[in-house]
Amino acid sequence: MNRFARISGTGSCLPPLRLTNADMAARLAERGIETSDEWIVERTGIHARHFVADGVFASDLGAEAARQAMQAAGVAPADIDLIIVATSTPDMVFPSTAAIVQHKLGIAGCPVFDVQAVCSGFVYALTVADAMIRTGSANKALVIGAEVFSRLLDFNDRTTCVLFGDGAGAVVLEASDTPGILATDLHADGKHVGILCVPGHVSGGAVLGDPLLKMDGQAVFKLAVGVLEDAARAVLTKAGKQESDVDWLIPHQANIRIMQSTARKLKLPMDKVVVTVNEHGNTSAASIPLALDHAVRAGQVKKGDTLLLEGVGGGFTWGAVLLDF
Ligand code: ACO
């Protein structure tokens, strides 16, 4: 009998503090830096983002998203036998945020680890969980994307600080005799490390180098639109499907213009694209599961729909997952 991995529940969590573009403009004005709602909306499609309060960590958001996903799946914490957290903003240098989430959920014993692939992190984590389930290493996995990017932002750099937000999304991925995940495709090219990075590191009790986010937005934009099309075509080919078989494209939520360009290349109308970047900004590894959960709870994505998930981010990393929901 064939063994597949299938999403059985989704969940998400946004911190309560919501900042509109006008709020960001007021914050930056205090530093003598100019920005506007008009500029941010026109260039990115972002209207608002959520930021965590002091003392709230990626594990707090991830654990809450996981609780919701387990409730939606009708699965108890004791049934979970694998936890993978995709994050670039871990609570600690080590241990993994997944270990902290595991403890917060009252689970013990199962393997847990983080995946660090920046904004492609959730697609990477889902691919790893799919492989572990199909080979029998796990039966019921929590796959979580959780980020507190507000902690990495340079509020003196208007070209980056208006783009990102905090949040988490999670899915329960279960073994099933029907698919499920149909095809996956992952890539990276480390020669582009410098175009999107947080270059600092910890050494001898101090942070050395710059611990704030640096991005060459135009270089990222150009790379992103090319690789997203390639990854989408690769998973469709692997699964023997056409663009027209896709019910919903759920791309990484970084910039509405990247999403529109990807949809155009795949000949998908924008009403088949799940868009939450307007309300969440770019939440990195959390953006895809957050968008998925919002679309499920809004009644957009329904059981049986074919979903194309696509991530792209620092590294440079990119990838796609095609699945029947
Ligand atoms: N408010 C007002 N003006 C601004 C702002 C701002 N917040 N930011 C930049 N500007 C100005 C610039 O200074 C520049 O002014 P100038 O012409 O006088 O020099 C002008 O606006 C145009 O700047 P560009 O950088 O050319 O603007 P662009 O149209 O390229 O948009 C953006 C910038 C939004 C960052 C775009 O390049 C982009 O979305 N890139 C992709 C980013 C992305 O997807 N990142 C996430 C990747 S995922 C991950 O791994 C984290």
mmCIF file of C-alpha atoms and ligand atoms in Angstrom:
data_model
loop_
_atom_site.group_PDB
_atom_site.id
_atom_site.type_symbol
_atom_site.label_atom_id
_atom_site.label_comp_id
_atom_site.label_asym_id
_atom_site.label_seq_id
_atom_site.Cartn_x
_atom_site.Cartn_y
_atom_site.Cartn_z
ATOM 1 C CA MET A 1 0.000 0.000 0.000
ATOM 2 C CA ASN A 2 1.298 3.468 -0.877
ATOM 3 C CA ARG A 3 1.986 5.820 1.980
ATOM 4 C CA PHE A 4 1.501 9.580 1.606
ATOM 5 C CA ALA A 5 1.468 12.671 3.842
ATOM 6 C CA ARG A 6 -1.659 14.805 4.073
ATOM 7 C CA ILE A 7 -2.475 18.062 5.881
ATOM 8 C CA SER A 8 -5.260 17.352 8.386
ATOM 9 C CA GLY A 9 -5.427 20.699 10.200
ATOM 10 C CA THR A 10 -4.110 24.269 10.045
ATOM 11 C CA GLY A 11 -3.605 27.019 12.603
ATOM 12 C CA SER A 12 -2.018 30.440 12.954
ATOM 13 C CA CYS A 13 -1.174 33.162 15.419
ATOM 14 C CA LEU A 14 -0.613 36.884 15.054
ATOM 15 C CA PRO A 15 0.528 39.086 17.938
ATOM 16 C CA PRO A 16 -2.182 41.633 18.881
ATOM 17 C CA LEU A 17 -0.168 44.805 18.114
ATOM 18 C CA ARG A 18 -1.120 45.854 14.554
ATOM 19 C CA LEU A 19 0.792 48.691 12.921
ATOM 20 C CA THR A 20 -0.609 50.383 9.839
ATOM 21 C CA ASN A 21 1.609 52.120 7.300
ATOM 22 C CA ALA A 22 0.585 55.423 8.922
ATOM 23 C CA ASP A 23 1.830 54.062 12.283
ATOM 24 C CA MET A 24 5.149 53.103 10.651
ATOM 25 C CA ALA A 25 5.414 56.522 8.997
ATOM 26 C CA ALA A 26 4.895 58.178 12.402
ATOM 27 C CA ARG A 27 7.564 55.925 14.009
ATOM 28 C CA LEU A 28 10.079 56.707 11.274
ATOM 29 C CA ALA A 29 9.262 60.431 11.348
ATOM 30 C CA GLU A 30 10.496 60.471 14.967
ATOM 31 C CA ARG A 31 13.909 59.515 13.516
ATOM 32 C CA GLY A 32 13.669 62.116 10.752
ATOM 33 C CA ILE A 33 12.981 59.418 8.108
ATOM 34 C CA GLU A 34 10.227 59.866 5.561
ATOM 35 C CA THR A 35 7.886 57.199 4.239
ATOM 36 C CA SER A 36 4.220 57.098 3.316
ATOM 37 C CA ASP A 37 1.251 54.766 3.078
ATOM 38 C CA GLU A 38 1.128 55.564 -0.637
ATOM 39 C CA TRP A 39 4.771 54.482 -1.283
ATOM 40 C CA ILE A 40 4.482 51.273 0.743
ATOM 41 C CA VAL A 41 1.146 50.215 -0.819
ATOM 42 C CA GLU A 42 2.227 51.016 -4.363
ATOM 43 C CA ARG A 43 5.611 49.216 -4.167
ATOM 44 C CA THR A 44 4.634 46.259 -1.961
ATOM 45 C CA GLY A 45 0.853 45.915 -1.440
ATOM 46 C CA ILE A 46 1.409 46.030 2.334
ATOM 47 C CA HIS A 47 -1.100 48.004 4.445
ATOM 48 C CA ALA A 48 -0.300 46.655 7.925
ATOM 49 C CA ARG A 49 1.849 44.208 9.915
ATOM 50 C CA HIS A 50 1.857 42.784 13.446
ATOM 51 C CA PHE A 51 4.752 43.118 15.917
ATOM 52 C CA VAL A 52 5.303 41.113 19.102
ATOM 53 C CA ALA A 53 5.569 42.747 22.528
ATOM 54 C CA ASP A 54 8.783 42.482 24.573
ATOM 55 C CA GLY A 55 9.133 39.016 26.084
ATOM 56 C CA VAL A 56 7.146 37.222 23.350
ATOM 57 C CA PHE A 57 9.163 34.773 21.237
ATOM 58 C CA ALA A 58 8.790 32.727 18.055
ATOM 59 C CA SER A 59 8.037 29.672 20.235
ATOM 60 C CA ASP A 60 5.021 31.448 21.810
ATOM 61 C CA LEU A 61 3.511 32.224 18.397
ATOM 62 C CA GLY A 62 4.443 28.794 17.029
ATOM 63 C CA ALA A 63 2.961 26.906 19.985
ATOM 64 C CA GLU A 64 -0.356 28.769 19.671
ATOM 65 C CA ALA A 65 -0.524 28.125 15.904
ATOM 66 C CA ALA A 66 0.241 24.442 16.615
ATOM 67 C CA ARG A 67 -2.553 24.198 19.231
ATOM 68 C CA GLN A 68 -5.033 25.524 16.669
ATOM 69 C CA ALA A 69 -3.771 23.138 13.977
ATOM 70 C CA MET A 70 -4.075 20.152 16.336
ATOM 71 C CA GLN A 71 -7.596 21.214 17.294
ATOM 72 C CA ALA A 72 -8.572 21.545 13.625
ATOM 73 C CA ALA A 73 -7.099 18.092 12.899
ATOM 74 C CA GLY A 74 -8.711 16.495 15.970
ATOM 75 C CA VAL A 75 -5.270 15.365 17.127
ATOM 76 C CA ALA A 76 -4.020 15.387 20.746
ATOM 77 C CA PRO A 77 -0.486 16.570 21.666
ATOM 78 C CA ALA A 78 0.326 13.004 22.763
ATOM 79 C CA ASP A 79 -0.318 11.787 19.173
ATOM 80 C CA ILE A 80 2.387 14.046 17.686
ATOM 81 C CA ASP A 81 5.592 12.161 16.842
ATOM 82 C CA LEU A 82 7.620 14.851 15.004
ATOM 83 C CA ILE A 83 7.914 18.645 15.320
ATOM 84 C CA ILE A 84 9.735 20.800 12.762
ATOM 85 C CA VAL A 85 9.883 24.567 13.194
ATOM 86 C CA ALA A 86 10.969 26.739 10.278
ATOM 87 C CA THR A 87 12.426 29.948 11.662
ATOM 88 C CA SER A 88 15.263 32.437 11.194
ATOM 89 C CA THR A 89 14.393 34.203 14.439
ATOM 90 C CA PRO A 90 14.840 31.421 17.032
ATOM 91 C CA ASP A 91 14.275 32.115 20.741
ATOM 92 C CA MET A 92 17.875 31.124 21.513
ATOM 93 C CA VAL A 93 21.099 30.318 19.635
ATOM 94 C CA PHE A 94 20.384 26.793 20.886
ATOM 95 C CA PRO A 95 18.493 24.619 21.669
ATOM 96 C CA SER A 96 16.055 24.657 18.785
ATOM 97 C CA THR A 97 12.817 26.614 18.888
ATOM 98 C CA ALA A 98 11.160 23.266 18.115
ATOM 99 C CA ALA A 99 12.358 21.920 21.486
ATOM 100 C CA ILE A 100 10.874 24.941 23.257
ATOM 101 C CA VAL A 101 7.585 24.572 21.339
ATOM 102 C CA GLN A 102 7.515 20.860 22.198
ATOM 103 C CA HIS A 103 7.775 21.651 25.919
ATOM 104 C CA LYS A 104 5.151 24.440 25.702
ATOM 105 C CA LEU A 105 2.757 21.930 24.103
ATOM 106 C CA GLY A 106 3.379 19.390 26.881
ATOM 107 C CA ILE A 107 4.908 16.836 24.498
ATOM 108 C CA ALA A 108 8.037 14.769 25.248
ATOM 109 C CA GLY A 109 10.053 12.118 23.487
ATOM 110 C CA CYS A 110 9.474 12.722 19.780
ATOM 111 C CA PRO A 111 12.216 14.137 17.510
ATOM 112 C CA VAL A 112 12.185 17.929 17.106
ATOM 113 C CA PHE A 113 14.388 20.295 15.108
ATOM 114 C CA ASP A 114 14.481 23.656 13.373
ATOM 115 C CA VAL A 115 14.887 24.273 9.658
ATOM 116 C CA GLN A 116 16.673 27.484 8.655
ATOM 117 C CA ALA A 117 15.928 28.449 5.073
ATOM 118 C CA VAL A 118 14.602 31.974 5.760
ATOM 119 C CA CYS A 119 11.438 32.683 3.745
ATOM 120 C CA SER A 120 11.580 29.245 2.065
ATOM 121 C CA GLY A 121 11.700 27.613 5.494
ATOM 122 C CA PHE A 122 8.135 26.312 5.570
ATOM 123 C CA VAL A 123 8.381 24.721 2.118
ATOM 124 C CA TYR A 124 11.683 23.107 3.187
ATOM 125 C CA ALA A 125 10.184 21.884 6.497
ATOM 126 C CA LEU A 126 7.082 20.482 4.790
ATOM 127 C CA THR A 127 9.295 18.621 2.305
ATOM 128 C CA VAL A 128 11.371 17.067 5.116
ATOM 129 C CA ALA A 129 8.239 16.078 7.073
ATOM 130 C CA ASP A 130 6.691 14.581 3.916
ATOM 131 C CA ALA A 131 9.807 12.443 3.367
ATOM 132 C CA MET A 132 9.881 11.297 7.019
ATOM 133 C CA ILE A 133 6.200 10.352 6.930
ATOM 134 C CA ARG A 134 6.429 8.524 3.601
ATOM 135 C CA THR A 135 9.413 6.488 4.823
ATOM 136 C CA GLY A 136 7.637 5.587 8.073
ATOM 137 C CA SER A 137 9.789 7.674 10.462
ATOM 138 C CA ALA A 138 6.740 9.637 11.608
ATOM 139 C CA ASN A 139 2.947 9.366 11.521
ATOM 140 C CA LYS A 140 1.665 12.718 12.771
ATOM 141 C CA ALA A 141 3.930 15.745 12.405
ATOM 142 C CA LEU A 142 3.582 19.362 13.415
ATOM 143 C CA VAL A 143 5.172 21.582 10.766
ATOM 144 C CA ILE A 144 5.380 25.173 11.962
ATOM 145 C CA GLY A 145 6.658 28.460 10.550
ATOM 146 C CA ALA A 146 7.231 31.032 13.315
ATOM 147 C CA GLU A 147 9.021 34.367 13.116
ATOM 148 C CA VAL A 148 9.647 37.571 15.058
ATOM 149 C CA PHE A 149 11.327 39.533 12.258
ATOM 150 C CA SER A 150 10.569 42.838 14.043
ATOM 151 C CA ARG A 151 13.607 42.015 16.245
ATOM 152 C CA LEU A 152 15.928 42.075 13.181
ATOM 153 C CA LEU A 153 14.679 45.299 11.614
ATOM 154 C CA ASP A 154 16.785 48.429 11.243
ATOM 155 C CA PHE A 155 14.316 51.260 11.867
ATOM 156 C CA ASN A 156 16.821 53.664 10.305
ATOM 157 C CA ASP A 157 16.493 51.804 6.971
ATOM 158 C CA ARG A 158 13.157 52.653 5.356
ATOM 159 C CA THR A 159 13.825 50.326 2.429
ATOM 160 C CA THR A 160 13.501 47.248 4.672
ATOM 161 C CA CYS A 161 11.786 48.052 7.984
ATOM 162 C CA VAL A 162 8.361 48.663 6.410
ATOM 163 C CA LEU A 163 8.307 45.251 4.721
ATOM 164 C CA PHE A 164 8.302 42.696 7.553
ATOM 165 C CA GLY A 165 6.033 41.498 10.359
ATOM 166 C CA ASP A 166 5.724 38.799 13.029
ATOM 167 C CA GLY A 167 3.475 35.728 13.149
ATOM 168 C CA ALA A 168 3.232 31.954 12.957
ATOM 169 C CA GLY A 169 1.372 29.301 11.013
ATOM 170 C CA ALA A 170 1.227 25.543 11.510
ATOM 171 C CA VAL A 171 -0.113 22.378 9.952
ATOM 172 C CA VAL A 172 -0.612 18.837 11.190
ATOM 173 C CA LEU A 173 0.765 16.505 8.504
ATOM 174 C CA GLU A 174 -0.456 12.898 8.821
ATOM 175 C CA ALA A 175 0.271 9.584 7.158
ATOM 176 C CA SER A 176 -2.479 8.704 4.691
ATOM 177 C CA ASP A 177 -3.123 6.096 2.015
ATOM 178 C CA THR A 178 -4.198 8.869 -0.378
ATOM 179 C CA PRO A 179 -2.173 11.993 -1.297
ATOM 180 C CA GLY A 180 -1.662 14.525 0.181
ATOM 181 C CA ILE A 181 1.560 15.970 -0.961
ATOM 182 C CA LEU A 182 1.962 15.242 -4.681
ATOM 183 C CA ALA A 183 5.411 16.677 -5.427
ATOM 184 C CA THR A 184 8.143 18.827 -3.870
ATOM 185 C CA ASP A 185 11.072 20.747 -5.328
ATOM 186 C CA LEU A 186 13.819 22.505 -3.323
ATOM 187 C CA HIS A 187 16.825 24.586 -4.373
ATOM 188 C CA ALA A 188 19.499 26.953 -3.066
ATOM 189 C CA ASP A 189 22.397 28.982 -4.414
ATOM 190 C CA GLY A 190 24.748 30.250 -1.727
ATOM 191 C CA LYS A 191 26.517 32.696 -4.019
ATOM 192 C CA HIS A 192 23.664 35.116 -3.248
ATOM 193 C CA VAL A 193 24.166 35.115 0.547
ATOM 194 C CA GLY A 194 24.971 38.832 0.542
ATOM 195 C CA ILE A 195 21.768 40.137 -1.084
ATOM 196 C CA LEU A 196 19.590 39.218 1.906
ATOM 197 C CA CYS A 197 21.191 38.548 5.265
ATOM 198 C CA VAL A 198 21.652 39.398 8.929
ATOM 199 C CA PRO A 199 25.445 39.358 8.948
ATOM 200 C CA GLY A 200 26.158 39.523 12.694
ATOM 201 C CA HIS A 201 27.115 36.598 14.930
ATOM 202 C CA VAL A 202 27.651 35.871 18.612
ATOM 203 C CA SER A 203 31.221 35.530 19.857
ATOM 204 C CA GLY A 204 32.758 35.710 23.311
ATOM 205 C CA GLY A 205 29.597 37.055 24.930
ATOM 206 C CA ALA A 206 29.008 39.833 22.382
ATOM 207 C CA VAL A 207 27.311 40.284 19.038
ATOM 208 C CA LEU A 208 29.980 40.849 16.400
ATOM 209 C CA GLY A 209 29.049 42.442 13.103
ATOM 210 C CA ASP A 210 25.675 43.922 12.260
ATOM 211 C CA PRO A 211 22.730 41.963 13.724
ATOM 212 C CA LEU A 212 20.110 43.786 11.609
ATOM 213 C CA LEU A 213 18.543 42.763 8.290
ATOM 214 C CA LYS A 214 20.267 43.876 5.082
ATOM 215 C CA MET A 215 18.616 43.479 1.694
ATOM 216 C CA ASP A 216 19.288 44.485 -1.890
ATOM 217 C CA GLY A 217 15.581 44.654 -2.744
ATOM 218 C CA GLN A 218 15.944 44.884 -6.513
ATOM 219 C CA ALA A 219 18.354 41.930 -6.725
ATOM 220 C CA VAL A 220 16.003 39.842 -4.545
ATOM 221 C CA PHE A 221 13.022 40.873 -6.668
ATOM 222 C CA LYS A 222 14.675 39.848 -9.949
ATOM 223 C CA LEU A 223 15.864 36.474 -8.633
ATOM 224 C CA ALA A 224 12.535 35.730 -6.947
ATOM 225 C CA VAL A 225 10.319 36.082 -10.013
ATOM 226 C CA GLY A 226 12.518 33.754 -12.084
ATOM 227 C CA VAL A 227 12.968 30.956 -9.561
ATOM 228 C CA LEU A 228 9.317 30.929 -8.451
ATOM 229 C CA GLU A 229 8.211 30.197 -11.999
ATOM 230 C CA ASP A 230 10.818 27.411 -12.335
ATOM 231 C CA ALA A 231 9.848 25.750 -9.025
ATOM 232 C CA ALA A 232 6.143 25.880 -9.881
ATOM 233 C CA ARG A 233 6.731 24.235 -13.255
ATOM 234 C CA ALA A 234 8.982 21.595 -11.675
ATOM 235 C CA VAL A 235 6.362 20.367 -9.160
ATOM 236 C CA LEU A 236 3.608 20.404 -11.781
ATOM 237 C CA THR A 237 5.768 18.300 -14.118
ATOM 238 C CA LYS A 238 6.748 15.864 -11.333
ATOM 239 C CA ALA A 239 3.061 15.389 -10.442
ATOM 240 C CA GLY A 240 1.908 15.169 -14.078
ATOM 241 C CA LYS A 241 -0.357 18.206 -13.626
ATOM 242 C CA GLN A 242 -1.045 21.432 -15.541
ATOM 243 C CA GLU A 243 -1.294 25.026 -14.324
ATOM 244 C CA SER A 244 -5.067 24.750 -14.841
ATOM 245 C CA ASP A 245 -5.212 21.945 -12.204
ATOM 246 C CA VAL A 246 -4.153 24.403 -9.488
ATOM 247 C CA ASP A 247 -7.102 25.675 -7.408
ATOM 248 C CA TRP A 248 -4.987 27.992 -5.219
ATOM 249 C CA LEU A 249 -1.487 29.421 -5.493
ATOM 250 C CA ILE A 250 -0.195 30.231 -1.996
ATOM 251 C CA PRO A 251 3.140 31.977 -2.562
ATOM 252 C CA HIS A 252 5.476 33.424 0.047
ATOM 253 C CA GLN A 253 3.922 36.751 0.988
ATOM 254 C CA ALA A 254 6.719 39.293 0.413
ATOM 255 C CA ASN A 255 5.474 41.707 -2.204
ATOM 256 C CA ILE A 256 2.222 41.768 -4.190
ATOM 257 C CA ARG A 257 4.147 42.610 -7.380
ATOM 258 C CA ILE A 258 6.217 39.396 -7.117
ATOM 259 C CA MET A 259 2.998 37.434 -6.578
ATOM 260 C CA GLN A 260 1.246 39.084 -9.538
ATOM 261 C CA SER A 261 4.230 38.421 -11.773
ATOM 262 C CA THR A 262 4.366 34.730 -10.742
ATOM 263 C CA ALA A 263 0.621 34.315 -11.299
ATOM 264 C CA ARG A 264 0.883 35.955 -14.734
ATOM 265 C CA LYS A 265 3.721 33.632 -15.793
ATOM 266 C CA LEU A 266 1.690 30.601 -14.661
ATOM 267 C CA LYS A 267 -1.438 31.958 -16.383
ATOM 268 C CA LEU A 268 -3.324 31.890 -13.081
ATOM 269 C CA PRO A 269 -5.844 34.682 -12.418
ATOM 270 C CA MET A 270 -5.273 36.664 -9.206
ATOM 271 C CA ASP A 271 -8.543 35.304 -7.797
ATOM 272 C CA LYS A 272 -6.740 31.947 -7.526
ATOM 273 C CA VAL A 273 -3.927 33.488 -5.468
ATOM 274 C CA VAL A 274 -4.172 33.655 -1.669
ATOM 275 C CA VAL A 275 -3.045 37.159 -0.628
ATOM 276 C CA THR A 276 -2.397 38.119 2.993
ATOM 277 C CA VAL A 277 0.717 40.287 2.534
ATOM 278 C CA ASN A 278 -1.592 43.325 2.681
ATOM 279 C CA GLU A 279 -2.445 42.596 6.333
ATOM 280 C CA HIS A 280 0.643 40.664 7.551
ATOM 281 C CA GLY A 281 3.619 42.087 5.642
ATOM 282 C CA ASN A 282 6.441 39.615 5.048
ATOM 283 C CA THR A 283 6.509 37.122 7.944
ATOM 284 C CA SER A 284 9.278 35.019 6.345
ATOM 285 C CA ALA A 285 8.890 31.280 7.136
ATOM 286 C CA ALA A 286 5.483 31.944 8.733
ATOM 287 C CA SER A 287 3.942 33.577 5.684
ATOM 288 C CA ILE A 288 2.782 30.482 3.757
ATOM 289 C CA PRO A 289 1.168 28.567 6.665
ATOM 290 C CA LEU A 290 -0.361 31.840 7.936
ATOM 291 C CA ALA A 291 -1.849 32.509 4.505
ATOM 292 C CA LEU A 292 -3.036 28.890 4.217
ATOM 293 C CA ASP A 293 -4.767 28.981 7.604
ATOM 294 C CA HIS A 294 -6.444 32.320 6.866
ATOM 295 C CA ALA A 295 -7.672 31.004 3.501
ATOM 296 C CA VAL A 296 -9.010 27.809 5.126
ATOM 297 C CA ARG A 297 -10.815 29.706 7.882
ATOM 298 C CA ALA A 298 -12.201 32.229 5.363
ATOM 299 C CA GLY A 299 -13.733 29.323 3.408
ATOM 300 C CA GLN A 300 -11.535 29.962 0.339
ATOM 301 C CA VAL A 301 -9.421 26.792 0.468
ATOM 302 C CA LYS A 302 -11.576 23.660 0.774
ATOM 303 C CA LYS A 303 -10.896 19.947 1.292
ATOM 304 C CA GLY A 304 -9.827 18.374 -2.011
ATOM 305 C CA ASP A 305 -8.444 21.605 -3.526
ATOM 306 C CA THR A 306 -5.060 21.382 -5.270
ATOM 307 C CA LEU A 307 -2.649 23.883 -3.704
ATOM 308 C CA LEU A 308 0.667 25.168 -5.030
ATOM 309 C CA LEU A 309 2.831 26.507 -2.170
ATOM 310 C CA GLU A 310 5.959 28.458 -3.113
ATOM 311 C CA GLY A 311 8.755 29.908 -1.021
ATOM 312 C CA VAL A 312 11.754 32.078 -1.825
ATOM 313 C CA GLY A 313 14.203 33.760 0.501
ATOM 314 C CA GLY A 314 17.650 34.382 1.895
ATOM 315 C CA GLY A 315 20.380 31.956 1.006
ATOM 316 C CA PHE A 316 19.255 32.236 -1.757
ATOM 317 C CA THR A 317 16.705 29.433 -1.232
ATOM 318 C CA TRP A 318 13.559 28.539 -3.107
ATOM 319 C CA GLY A 319 11.119 25.703 -3.585
ATOM 320 C CA ALA A 320 7.557 24.545 -4.096
ATOM 321 C CA VAL A 321 5.127 21.929 -2.789
ATOM 322 C CA LEU A 322 2.095 20.744 -4.766
ATOM 323 C CA LEU A 323 -0.601 19.059 -2.675
ATOM 324 C CA ASP A 324 -4.197 17.962 -2.537
ATOM 325 C CA PHE A 325 -5.643 19.544 0.586
HETATM 326 N N1 ACO B 1 9.357 55.021 1.724
HETATM 327 C C1 ACO B 1 9.592 55.974 0.788
HETATM 328 N N2 ACO B 1 10.550 55.874 -0.138
HETATM 329 C C2 ACO B 1 11.307 54.761 -0.124
HETATM 330 C C3 ACO B 1 11.127 53.737 0.828
HETATM 331 C C4 ACO B 1 10.109 53.904 1.777
HETATM 332 N N3 ACO B 1 9.832 52.974 2.726
HETATM 333 N N4 ACO B 1 12.017 52.764 0.582
HETATM 334 C C5 ACO B 1 12.749 53.153 -0.478
HETATM 335 N N5 ACO B 1 12.330 54.379 -0.911
HETATM 336 C C6 ACO B 1 12.832 55.161 -2.030
HETATM 337 C C7 ACO B 1 14.284 54.851 -2.343
HETATM 338 O O1 ACO B 1 15.140 55.606 -1.499
HETATM 339 C C8 ACO B 1 14.368 55.280 -3.788
HETATM 340 O O2 ACO B 1 14.482 56.688 -3.813
HETATM 341 P P1 ACO B 1 15.441 57.393 -4.916
HETATM 342 O O3 ACO B 1 14.856 57.000 -6.252
HETATM 343 O O4 ACO B 1 15.316 58.842 -4.574
HETATM 344 O O5 ACO B 1 16.796 56.808 -4.697
HETATM 345 C C9 ACO B 1 12.991 54.923 -4.348
HETATM 346 O O6 ACO B 1 12.121 54.798 -3.198
HETATM 347 C C10 ACO B 1 12.970 53.635 -5.127
HETATM 348 O O7 ACO B 1 13.656 52.628 -4.395
HETATM 349 P P2 ACO B 1 13.833 51.179 -4.950
HETATM 350 O O8 ACO B 1 14.631 50.368 -3.983
HETATM 351 O O9 ACO B 1 14.289 51.268 -6.368
HETATM 352 O O10 ACO B 1 12.310 50.683 -4.931
HETATM 353 P P3 ACO B 1 11.704 49.374 -5.548
HETATM 354 O O11 ACO B 1 10.621 49.707 -6.486
HETATM 355 O O12 ACO B 1 12.780 48.412 -5.997
HETATM 356 O O13 ACO B 1 10.999 48.731 -4.286
HETATM 357 C C11 ACO B 1 11.291 46.972 -2.674
HETATM 358 C C12 ACO B 1 11.780 48.333 -3.162
HETATM 359 C C13 ACO B 1 9.848 47.097 -2.226
HETATM 360 C C14 ACO B 1 12.155 46.521 -1.500
HETATM 361 C C15 ACO B 1 11.388 45.951 -3.826
HETATM 362 O O14 ACO B 1 12.673 45.995 -4.399
HETATM 363 C C16 ACO B 1 11.101 44.549 -3.372
HETATM 364 O O15 ACO B 1 9.979 44.227 -2.991
HETATM 365 N N6 ACO B 1 12.073 43.636 -3.466
HETATM 366 C C17 ACO B 1 11.888 42.248 -3.074
HETATM 367 C C18 ACO B 1 11.926 42.190 -1.577
HETATM 368 C C19 ACO B 1 11.540 40.853 -1.079
HETATM 369 O O16 ACO B 1 10.717 40.169 -1.639
HETATM 370 N N7 ACO B 1 12.157 40.501 0.023
HETATM 371 C C20 ACO B 1 11.821 39.367 0.727
HETATM 372 C C21 ACO B 1 12.534 38.171 0.272
HETATM 373 S S1 ACO B 1 12.158 36.926 1.312
HETATM 374 C C22 ACO B 1 13.280 36.727 2.603
HETATM 375 O O17 ACO B 1 14.043 35.795 2.576
HETATM 376 C C23 ACO B 1 13.292 37.689 3.786
#
